[in-house]
Structure formats: structure tokens, C-alpha cells
Amino acid sequence: MKYFSTRNSNTKLSFEDIFFKGLASDGGLFLPENFPQLDEVTLKNFSKLNFQEMSYEIFKMYTDNTFENNDLKNIINTAYKSFRNSKIVDVKECGTISFVQLHHGPTLAFKDIAMQVLGEMYASLLSKNDKKINLITATSGDTGAAAIDAFQGKKNINIFVLHPHNKISDVQRKLMTTYDAKNVFNIAIEGSFDDCQKIVKDLFVDKNFSERINMSGVNSINWARIIAQIVYYFYIYFKFNPEQKPIDVSVPTGNFGDVYAGYISKKMGLNINSLIVSTNQNNILERCIQKGEYKPEKVTASISPSMDIQVASNFERILFDIVDNNSDRVNQLMDNLKNDGFFKLNDDELKKLQNNFKSSSCSENETLAIIKEIYNSYNYIIDPHTATAAKPLLHNKNEKNKQFCFETAHPSKFPLAIEKSIKIKPSLPNGFEKIDSKKEIFDILDNSLEKVKAYVLERV
Ligand SMILES: *Cc1c(COP(=O)(O)O)cnc(C)c1O
């Protein structure tokens, strides 16, 4: 399996190359040259597999022989050892909605599912070539903690995480800043998540810098994360859908990684009826899917901070598809975005986008009301991100399809929002209370590329 960049379809790189690079050097995102098609026989067999086994089968298709079969199995089994639920992903039925609990990992959000695998993959590949790498990543709140947990204490790896200062919840911050490991660096940027993400992108394209420090990235653009996320679409279809009905999946969306994995699953042959891109009030994706205009506006802070995003990096991957794999057109749209502050899809492109995705957005008040409604009806507490995605499925009794809503974070990560809605403080799972008494370690920096560069160089 070879990979190319959305901005130059002539690139041909191996999985290992793109895994370390993260982002293509031309600023594009990597895509595989084809999507493996799963036939009836393979799919039938899938229904007998547990999460780790399914994960192995899917990773194998995209990683060729980067790993020995046994190494890949070990990577996956080790990655999921720290999960609190032996199914890894579980489902809670609440009326018409089946909530998909993706938050049983060590930092209480779905990001752990992919990040734990990445941590083991880096360790495995680096142990073979004695390379030293520096990971730099931006986080809207959950990726950072997931990455730090996955990479803390690992040999030959430093991890730098940029988060927007004072724009994430206290629990989110503490889950990142209370690790006492020499290879972990937390930086709070005086700016938004989009500012953090921009700094990381600029560091990557600055070849002088990124090559000098052997920079690598684990943001949601890393293709390995998409692979790990494909797994649970298959898993819920086979494990929690006894009649094997077509499925609708509503996904709390920010950077478009999680929902994009659903799109790939559908391409690989999974019977997904609709994929719903659910956003909070920062609804650039809803506007784009409805009107074809992609125009970032100022981000408004919300009670679902992990989705406070206006520049959804993974969106470029879907663009490549809807412009019929024409990388010149992708370049043109990205140039428009850079120079004019927006781009507009033509009618044909928009139609393709709409054929593949539905969209929804949810205000702050609606989010609070939905948390309350689910709690009152089912005695079940969902986090604010999940609530935004429950909106399009509520009261929507569709007998033909099974309706899943991704539960992307544990409610205890967002206690203020939950308390505001139902006057109850959600408790942290066992063992997590200790973060409150631990010392936090992080540095605050201006929103400045140069300052971050200097900070990193002093520490590598
Ligand atoms: C990251 C995150 C999202 C958004 O996921 P994307 O893959 O960026 O679209 C939604 N909810 C939570 C809790 C998250 O941490």
C-alpha cells in the first residue's frame, strides 16, 4: 500500500514514511492509493472478532509489512491493556439512540483509542533504528492528554503539546499537566486552538526547523489515527446491531477526523446509511455542507471546547474525493482559503459532499437541555460534546436504521457544564481523583511561532 499527498497525487510513500511525517511536506494530507474492499466472507468473519482482533485485521490492510504480524498484534494488545472496559468500546441504549462509549481509555476521551496504538507503534519502529524524534502537537483539550499518556516515559521521544490557555476545562488540563515525565512538555498558548494548530503546521513546513529536530506529528491528520478510528465503526455494526440493519452515525465533530473514518469505513463496504457531522455553535462544517462555502469565522468558546475549531484539517481529505482526485483543484481551493479567507465548492462538488454527509449544529442552550433530557429519561449522563451529536437523533424514530451517537468523552471531564444542566457533579472513574492533588507543570507562551520555536530548541 502506497500513500500520496492530497496536493500532489504523484507522491509515493510507504506507511512508515507517512507515519513519521504526519503532514506531507507540501502541506497536504496523506491518503492511501486505494481503499481495501471487504467482501462478504471477510465481513462475516468480522462478526466473530473482538475489538483487538478487528483492529489487527484493519491495520494490516493499511500497514503492509511495516510490522511483523506478531509485532502488530503486540502493539494492539498492549495499547488496549489500560482500558477500563474489556470490550474497549461499549454501547448504552437510550430509547432511539445507541450511545457508543469511546471514552474507556486512560484520559477519558475517544482520542485514547488511536493514540495508545500510535504510542506503541512509535516505540516499536524507533527501537529498530535508534532514531530520536520530537512530537509537537496542538490540542483543543483531549488529544494532548491522550498523546502525553501514550508517550510519557518512552525512549527516544519528546512530546510537546500546545493547548489554548484558559480555553479548556480544568479536568482536561490536569489530565495533561500532572504527568511527571522528563520527555513531556506542556505549553499553554495565549490564543485559540486554531492558533495552536497553525503554529504546529508552520513548524512542520519550516524544513530547517522540522528536519533539524526530527519533528513528527500525532495530530488528527496522522493517517494511523484514522485507521484506528475506522475499527469502531465496524465493531459497533457487528457487535451492537443484532439485526445487522444499516446504521446512522452522528459524530461530534471538530477536526473532521472521527467522522472521516466513518466515510472510509463506508467506502470499504460497511453498510452505513448516513453520517451526521454534528457541531456546536462553531458550525463552519454545517455551513459548508449546506451551502458549499467554507469560511472560517472567529471561534466562540463553548461548553464543548474540543469542538471549538474553525479550520478542520482533515476536511482536505474529503475535498480530494469530491473534486475527483484532482490535486490541482485541491491546491486551488486551499490557495483560495489562504488568500481570500474562504473557498466555494461548485455545484457538482457540493452535491457529492451532501450525498455523503448530513449536518447539524447545536447551541449552548440546546446542549444543556439535551444533557438534561437524556438524564431525566434514562438516568444516564452524557458529556456536552456527545449532546451536540444526540440532537439530530433525538425523537427520530427510524425503524429502518440503527442509530448510533458517538460518546466522545466521559462526562466527568466537563463537570461545570453537567452541573449547569442537571445540578449534579459527575464523578470521575475510580483512580482519577488523584489528579486534583498532583502538581501541574506547564509554561505559558505568547501566540508566537518564534517563541515556540525557541522553547522547543532549548529543550531537544
Ligand atoms: C477531538 C474531539 C472531538 C472532535 O473530533 P474530530 O475527530 O476532531 O472531529 C469531539 N469530541 C471530543 C470529546 C473530542 O475530544
mmCIF file of C-alpha atoms and ligand atoms in Angstrom, residues 109-111 140-143 172 220 225 229 251-259 306-307 309 314 383 385-386 408-409 413-414, ligand 1:
data_model
loop_
_atom_site.group_PDB
_atom_site.id
_atom_site.type_symbol
_atom_site.label_atom_id
_atom_site.label_comp_id
_atom_site.label_asym_id
_atom_site.label_seq_id
_atom_site.Cartn_x
_atom_site.Cartn_y
_atom_site.Cartn_z
ATOM 1 C CA ALA A 109 -11.907 10.659 25.639
ATOM 2 C CA PHE A 110 -12.016 8.809 22.331
ATOM 3 C CA LYS A 111 -8.568 10.098 21.392
ATOM 4 C CA SER A 140 -8.303 21.502 21.727
ATOM 5 C CA GLY A 141 -8.230 19.658 25.036
ATOM 6 C CA ASP A 142 -8.275 15.883 24.591
ATOM 7 C CA THR A 143 -5.610 14.964 22.037
ATOM 8 C CA GLN A 172 -8.803 18.377 30.648
ATOM 9 C CA SER A 220 -5.704 14.008 13.932
ATOM 10 C CA ARG A 225 -5.226 7.680 13.817
ATOM 11 C CA GLN A 229 -10.943 5.058 14.271
ATOM 12 C CA VAL A 251 -20.406 12.227 15.307
ATOM 13 C CA PRO A 252 -19.403 15.219 17.469
ATOM 14 C CA THR A 253 -17.060 16.896 15.025
ATOM 15 C CA GLY A 254 -14.182 19.361 15.210
ATOM 16 C CA ASN A 255 -11.200 18.470 13.081
ATOM 17 C CA PHE A 256 -13.240 16.066 10.928
ATOM 18 C CA GLY A 257 -11.078 13.050 11.810
ATOM 19 C CA ASP A 258 -13.590 10.820 13.548
ATOM 20 C CA VAL A 259 -16.401 11.292 11.051
ATOM 21 C CA SER A 306 -12.836 20.088 21.973
ATOM 22 C CA MET A 307 -15.017 21.135 19.054
ATOM 23 C CA ILE A 309 -12.480 24.682 15.823
ATOM 24 C CA ASN A 314 -8.994 16.554 7.879
ATOM 25 C CA ASP A 383 -20.912 14.909 28.113
ATOM 26 C CA HIS A 385 -19.814 17.029 23.004
ATOM 27 C CA THR A 386 -21.959 13.916 22.875
ATOM 28 C CA THR A 408 -16.560 11.033 22.613
ATOM 29 C CA ALA A 409 -15.742 11.974 26.207
ATOM 30 C CA LYS A 413 -14.175 15.745 32.063
ATOM 31 C CA PHE A 414 -16.709 18.578 31.831
HETATM 32 C C1 LIG B 1 -11.440 15.680 19.466
HETATM 33 C C2 LIG B 1 -12.826 15.625 19.970
HETATM 34 C C3 LIG B 1 -13.922 15.774 19.108
HETATM 35 C C4 LIG B 1 -13.765 16.092 17.642
HETATM 36 O O1 LIG B 1 -13.216 15.037 16.928
HETATM 37 P P1 LIG B 1 -12.598 15.275 15.468
HETATM 38 O O2 LIG B 1 -12.013 13.984 15.067
HETATM 39 O O3 LIG B 1 -11.564 16.355 15.651
HETATM 40 O O4 LIG B 1 -13.693 15.735 14.582
HETATM 41 C C5 LIG B 1 -15.187 15.634 19.635
HETATM 42 N N1 LIG B 1 -15.382 15.379 20.951
HETATM 43 C C6 LIG B 1 -14.357 15.237 21.812
HETATM 44 C C7 LIG B 1 -14.640 14.985 23.246
HETATM 45 C C8 LIG B 1 -13.041 15.351 21.355
HETATM 46 O O5 LIG B 1 -12.024 15.205 22.203
#
